[in-house]
Coordinates of C-alpha atoms (C1' of nucleotides) in Angstrom, one line a residue:
Chain A
M16 CA -43.2 11.1 -34.8
T17 CA -39.9 9.5 -34.0
M18 CA -38.7 9.9 -30.5
I19 CA -35.1 11.0 -30.3
S20 CA -33.8 8.6 -27.8
V21 CA -30.3 9.7 -27.6
R22 CA -29.7 12.3 -25.0
P23 CA -28.4 15.5 -26.5
Y24 CA -24.9 16.5 -26.0
S25 CA -25.8 19.6 -24.2
Q26 CA -27.1 17.6 -21.3
A27 CA -23.7 15.6 -20.8
L28 CA -22.1 19.2 -21.3
D29 CA -24.1 20.7 -18.6
Q30 CA -23.3 17.8 -16.3
L31 CA -19.6 18.0 -16.6
R32 CA -19.8 22.0 -16.2
A33 CA -21.8 21.5 -13.1
V34 CA -19.0 19.5 -11.5
G35 CA -16.3 21.6 -13.0
L36 CA -14.8 19.0 -15.3
R37 CA -13.7 20.4 -18.7
P38 CA -15.8 18.9 -21.3
T39 CA -13.5 17.1 -23.4
R40 CA -14.4 14.8 -26.2
Q41 CA -13.8 11.6 -24.2
R42 CA -15.6 12.7 -21.3
L43 CA -18.6 13.9 -23.1
A44 CA -18.7 10.5 -25.1
L45 CA -18.3 8.4 -21.8
A46 CA -20.9 10.5 -20.1
R47 CA -23.3 9.9 -22.8
L48 CA -22.6 6.2 -22.8
L49 CA -22.9 6.1 -19.0
F50 CA -26.0 8.3 -18.4
D51 CA -28.2 7.5 -21.6
G52 CA -30.7 4.8 -21.1
G53 CA -31.1 4.7 -17.4
D54 CA -29.4 3.1 -14.5
R55 CA -26.3 1.0 -15.2
H56 CA -23.7 -1.1 -13.4
I57 CA -20.6 -1.2 -15.4
S58 CA -17.0 -1.9 -15.1
A59 CA -14.1 0.0 -16.6
E60 CA -13.4 -2.8 -18.9
Q61 CA -16.9 -2.9 -20.2
L62 CA -17.4 0.8 -20.7
H63 CA -14.0 0.8 -22.6
T64 CA -15.2 -2.1 -24.9
E65 CA -18.5 -0.3 -25.3
A66 CA -16.7 3.0 -26.3
L67 CA -14.6 1.1 -28.9
S68 CA -17.6 -0.4 -30.6
S69 CA -19.2 3.0 -30.7
N70 CA -16.2 4.4 -32.5
I71 CA -15.0 6.6 -29.7
R72 CA -11.4 6.5 -29.4
V73 CA -10.3 6.4 -25.9
S74 CA -7.7 4.6 -23.7
L75 CA -8.5 2.2 -21.0
A76 CA -6.4 4.4 -18.7
T77 CA -8.5 7.2 -19.6
V78 CA -11.7 5.3 -19.0
Y79 CA -10.4 4.5 -15.4
N80 CA -9.3 8.2 -14.8
T81 CA -12.8 9.3 -16.1
L82 CA -14.8 6.8 -14.0
H83 CA -12.9 7.9 -10.9
Q84 CA -13.4 11.7 -11.6
F85 CA -17.2 11.1 -12.0
T86 CA -17.1 9.4 -8.9
E87 CA -15.4 12.0 -6.9
S88 CA -17.7 14.4 -8.4
G89 CA -20.7 12.6 -7.4
L90 CA -21.9 11.7 -10.9
L91 CA -21.3 7.8 -10.1
R92 CA -21.0 5.5 -7.2
E93 CA -18.5 2.9 -6.9
I94 CA -19.6 -0.7 -5.7
V95 CA -17.1 -3.3 -4.7
V96 CA -18.5 -6.9 -4.6
D97 CA -15.3 -8.9 -5.0
A98 CA -11.6 -8.2 -4.6
G99 CA -10.6 -7.0 -8.1
R100 CA -14.0 -6.6 -9.4
S101 CA -15.3 -3.0 -9.1
Y102 CA -18.5 -1.5 -10.6
F103 CA -19.7 2.0 -11.3
D104 CA -23.4 2.8 -10.7
T105 CA -25.1 5.5 -12.7
N106 CA -27.8 5.5 -9.9
T107 CA -26.3 7.9 -7.0
T108 CA -29.4 7.9 -5.0
D109 CA -30.0 5.9 -1.8
H110 CA -30.6 2.4 -2.8
H111 CA -28.7 -1.1 -2.3
H112 CA -28.0 -4.0 -4.3
F113 CA -28.5 -7.8 -5.3
F114 CA -25.3 -9.5 -6.2
Y115 CA -25.7 -12.6 -8.4
E116 CA -22.7 -14.7 -7.4
K117 CA -22.8 -16.9 -10.4
T118 CA -23.1 -14.3 -13.2
G119 CA -21.5 -11.5 -11.3
K120 CA -24.4 -9.0 -12.1
L121 CA -25.8 -6.4 -9.9
C122 CA -29.4 -5.4 -9.6
D123 CA -30.8 -2.4 -7.6
I124 CA -33.0 -2.6 -4.7
P125 CA -34.9 0.6 -4.1
A126 CA -34.2 2.1 -0.8
D127 CA -38.0 1.7 0.1
L128 CA -37.7 -2.0 -0.4
I129 CA -35.2 -2.6 2.3
A130 CA -34.5 -0.8 5.5
V131 CA -31.4 -0.7 7.7
T132 CA -32.7 0.5 11.0
K133 CA -30.8 1.1 14.3
V134 CA -27.6 1.8 12.7
P135 CA -25.2 2.6 15.6
N136 CA -23.5 5.8 15.7
A137 CA -20.2 6.3 14.3
P138 CA -17.5 6.2 17.2
E139 CA -16.3 9.6 18.6
G140 CA -17.7 12.2 16.3
L141 CA -17.0 10.4 13.1
N142 CA -19.4 10.7 10.2
I143 CA -21.1 7.9 8.4
S144 CA -20.4 8.6 4.9
R145 CA -22.4 5.7 3.4
V146 CA -24.0 2.4 4.4
D147 CA -23.7 -0.2 1.7
V148 CA -25.9 -3.3 1.8
I149 CA -25.1 -6.1 -0.6
V150 CA -27.5 -9.0 -0.7
R151 CA -25.7 -12.0 -2.2
V152 CA -27.7 -14.5 -4.1
E153 CA -26.6 -17.8 -5.3
G154 CA -27.1 -18.2 -9.0
Chain B
M20 CA -0.6 -19.4 38.8
T21 CA 0.4 -18.5 35.3
M22 CA -2.4 -18.8 32.9
I23 CA -1.5 -20.4 29.7
S24 CA -3.0 -18.1 27.1
V25 CA -1.9 -19.8 23.9
R26 CA -4.6 -22.1 22.6
P27 CA -3.4 -25.7 22.6
Y28 CA -2.6 -27.4 19.4
S29 CA -5.3 -29.8 20.0
Q30 CA -7.9 -27.4 19.5
A31 CA -6.6 -26.2 16.1
L32 CA -6.4 -29.9 15.0
D33 CA -10.0 -30.6 16.0
Q34 CA -11.1 -27.7 14.0
L35 CA -9.2 -29.0 10.9
R36 CA -10.5 -32.4 11.2
A37 CA -14.1 -31.2 11.8
V38 CA -13.9 -29.6 8.2
G39 CA -11.9 -32.3 6.5
L40 CA -8.6 -30.5 6.1
R41 CA -5.5 -32.5 6.6
P42 CA -3.9 -31.0 9.5
T43 CA -0.5 -29.9 8.1
R44 CA 2.2 -28.0 10.1
Q45 CA 1.2 -24.8 8.0
R46 CA -2.3 -25.1 8.6
L47 CA -2.1 -25.8 12.2
A48 CA 0.2 -22.8 12.8
L49 CA -1.9 -20.5 10.7
A50 CA -5.2 -21.9 12.6
R51 CA -3.6 -21.0 15.8
L52 CA -2.6 -17.5 14.7
L53 CA -6.0 -16.8 13.3
F54 CA -8.2 -18.2 16.0
D55 CA -6.2 -17.4 19.1
G56 CA -7.2 -14.2 20.9
G57 CA -10.7 -13.5 19.6
D58 CA -12.2 -11.9 16.6
R59 CA -9.8 -10.6 13.9
H60 CA -9.9 -8.9 10.6
I61 CA -6.9 -9.8 8.8
S62 CA -5.3 -9.7 5.2
A63 CA -3.3 -12.3 3.7
E64 CA -0.2 -10.3 3.8
Q65 CA -0.7 -9.3 7.4
L66 CA -1.1 -12.9 8.3
H67 CA 2.0 -13.9 6.2
T68 CA 4.1 -11.3 8.0
E69 CA 2.8 -12.4 11.4
A70 CA 3.5 -16.1 10.6
L71 CA 7.2 -15.1 9.7
S72 CA 7.8 -13.2 12.7
S73 CA 6.4 -16.1 14.7
N74 CA 9.3 -18.3 13.0
I75 CA 6.4 -20.3 11.1
R76 CA 7.9 -21.0 7.6
V77 CA 5.3 -20.5 5.1
S78 CA 5.0 -18.9 1.8
L79 CA 2.5 -16.3 0.7
A80 CA 0.9 -18.5 -1.7
T81 CA 0.0 -21.0 1.0
V82 CA -1.3 -18.2 3.1
Y83 CA -3.7 -17.4 0.3
N84 CA -4.5 -21.0 -0.4
T85 CA -5.2 -21.6 3.2
L86 CA -7.3 -18.7 3.9
H87 CA -9.5 -19.6 0.9
Q88 CA -9.8 -23.2 2.0
F89 CA -10.6 -22.1 5.5
T90 CA -13.3 -19.7 4.0
E91 CA -14.7 -22.4 1.9
S92 CA -15.0 -24.6 5.0
G93 CA -16.9 -21.9 7.1
L94 CA -14.0 -21.1 9.4
L95 CA -13.5 -17.8 8.1
R96 CA -15.6 -15.3 6.3
E97 CA -14.2 -12.9 3.5
I98 CA -15.0 -9.2 3.5
V99 CA -14.2 -7.0 0.5
V100 CA -14.0 -3.3 1.3
D101 CA -12.2 -1.9 -1.6
A102 CA -11.2 -3.3 -5.0
G103 CA -8.0 -5.1 -4.2
R104 CA -8.3 -5.1 -0.4
S105 CA -9.9 -8.3 1.1
Y106 CA -10.0 -9.1 4.7
F107 CA -10.7 -12.5 6.5
D108 CA -12.9 -12.4 9.5
T109 CA -12.6 -15.0 12.2
N110 CA -15.9 -14.3 13.4
T111 CA -18.5 -16.3 11.3
T112 CA -21.6 -15.4 13.1
D113 CA -24.1 -13.0 11.9
H114 CA -22.8 -9.5 12.2
H115 CA -21.9 -6.6 10.2
H116 CA -19.1 -4.0 9.9
F117 CA -17.8 -0.4 10.3
F118 CA -15.2 0.4 7.7
Y119 CA -12.8 3.2 8.7
E120 CA -11.9 4.8 5.3
K121 CA -8.9 6.6 6.4
T122 CA -7.1 4.0 8.3
G123 CA -8.5 0.9 6.4
K124 CA -9.6 -0.8 9.7
L125 CA -12.7 -2.8 10.2
C126 CA -14.7 -3.1 13.2
D127 CA -17.5 -5.4 14.2
I128 CA -21.2 -4.4 14.6
P129 CA -23.0 -7.2 16.4
A130 CA -26.1 -8.1 14.7
D131 CA -28.3 -7.0 17.4
L132 CA -27.0 -3.4 17.1
I133 CA -28.1 -3.0 13.6
A134 CA -31.1 -4.5 11.7
V135 CA -31.9 -5.0 8.0
T136 CA -35.6 -5.5 7.8
K137 CA -37.8 -6.1 4.7
V138 CA -35.0 -7.6 2.9
P139 CA -36.9 -8.5 -0.5
N140 CA -37.1 -12.0 -1.6
A141 CA -34.4 -13.4 -4.0
P142 CA -35.9 -13.6 -7.5
E143 CA -37.3 -16.7 -8.9
G144 CA -36.3 -19.4 -6.4
L145 CA -32.7 -18.3 -5.9
N146 CA -31.4 -18.2 -2.3
I147 CA -29.9 -15.7 -0.4
S148 CA -26.5 -16.6 0.6
R149 CA -25.7 -13.7 2.7
V150 CA -26.5 -10.1 3.3
D151 CA -23.3 -7.8 4.0
V152 CA -23.6 -4.5 5.6
I153 CA -20.8 -2.1 5.4
V154 CA -21.1 1.4 7.4
R155 CA -18.4 3.4 5.8
V156 CA -17.0 6.0 8.2
E157 CA -14.7 9.0 7.3
G158 CA -11.8 8.8 9.5
Chain C
dA30 C1' 2.1 -46.0 -1.0
dT31 C1' -0.4 -42.5 -2.5
dA32 C1' -3.3 -38.7 -2.4
dG33 C1' -2.9 -34.4 -0.7
dC34 C1' 0.1 -30.4 0.4
dT35 C1' 3.6 -26.9 0.0
dG36 C1' 7.0 -23.7 -2.0
dC37 C1' 8.8 -21.2 -5.3
dA38 C1' 8.6 -18.5 -9.1
dA39 C1' 6.4 -17.1 -13.0
dA40 C1' 2.0 -15.6 -14.6
dT41 C1' -2.4 -13.2 -14.5
dG42 C1' -5.8 -9.6 -14.0
dC43 C1' -7.0 -5.0 -12.7
dT44 C1' -5.7 -0.7 -11.9
dT45 C1' -2.2 3.4 -11.7
dT46 C1' 1.5 6.3 -13.0
dG47 C1' 4.9 9.1 -15.8
dC48 C1' 5.6 11.7 -19.5
dA49 C1' 5.3 13.7 -24.0
dA50 C1' 2.0 15.4 -27.2
dG51 C1' -2.6 17.3 -27.8
dG52 C1' -6.9 20.1 -26.8
dC53 C1' -9.9 23.5 -24.2
dC54 C1' -10.6 28.3 -22.4
Chain D
dG24 C1' -0.6 30.8 -24.0
dG25 C1' -1.2 28.2 -20.4
dC26 C1' -3.1 24.5 -18.0
dC27 C1' -5.7 20.5 -18.0
dT28 C1' -6.2 16.2 -20.4
dT29 C1' -5.0 12.3 -23.0
dG30 C1' -2.6 8.2 -24.9
dC31 C1' 0.5 4.9 -24.7
dA32 C1' 3.4 1.8 -22.4
dA33 C1' 5.4 0.5 -18.3
dA34 C1' 5.0 -0.2 -13.5
dG35 C1' 2.3 -1.8 -9.5
dC36 C1' -0.1 -4.5 -6.5
dA37 C1' -2.8 -8.4 -4.9
dT38 C1' -3.7 -12.8 -5.9
dT39 C1' -3.5 -17.3 -8.5
dT40 C1' -1.3 -21.1 -10.9
dG41 C1' 1.9 -24.9 -12.5
dC42 C1' 4.8 -28.2 -11.2
dA43 C1' 8.4 -30.7 -8.7
dG44 C1' 9.3 -32.3 -4.3
dC45 C1' 7.4 -33.2 0.5
dT46 C1' 4.3 -35.2 3.9
dA47 C1' 0.1 -37.0 6.6
dT48 C1' -2.5 -41.0 6.9

DNA sequence: ATAGCTGCAAATGCTTTGCAAGGCC
DNA sequence: GGCCTTGCAAAGCATTTGCAGCTAT
């Protein structure tokens, strides 16, 4: 009757294979921390701390490298709110964010609760790679 | 018959007085560099370089301090596109931005050429301080 | 006179890199 | 085995800070 709430390794394994990253111990462990339990907005430092307290031996440099590899592979999306404060979002679908200036926290705004219309065309045949909307909230 | 294209000191002076910043030599000079010649998106480093080549003796630390004071006073708006890359926009009216990922340049999108509708209310009595839209363009 | 600025250099914080050792296929 | 990955420590970069000296009012 007990639900196993921890995502099996095989799922993280498939995820890594799908994007062509070799499934090392560190990548598997980080993938499970990131993608278990729904959408997250996490910094490199936070993920590193979390890994260490889960007894996952991994260096901060590897956390950074891994986050960027995941981002390039489309498993994560990077969100910059302040100079020198960058978050990685496990939700890569189309959506935007509330940013709480005081606490520094991010919160999703589903794409259907906000609408950016009339986006002008990119100049001279360039493509729009993404539209980021950040609604800054005092508090 | 020659137009004097350089904005007089008195204008920068009034600007500083209006926001209650003491009009020092450095602030006056930086204000003139910033607000002469229309809308600009400039980094601290760029402004420092520009000041030096205009024979304005000012330290990089003072440029940073001044840019932040101007931002807090509402003379400038800070725009963050990448972690560790922050621009100051001399246009403080309501508008948004194209960001050219390759060149790192910013370009204004007038508020009437883009529309963000249906912005959800800020949670529990918090105020929205700003909505930033960045349209990222490859190239 | 005095409160507020500035310059310098050192410190900080986040992120990246170089390279030797280790792990996956 | 061979190539990719990791760890560590060091380097890098943008930005901030502390403090003595200067300046606008």
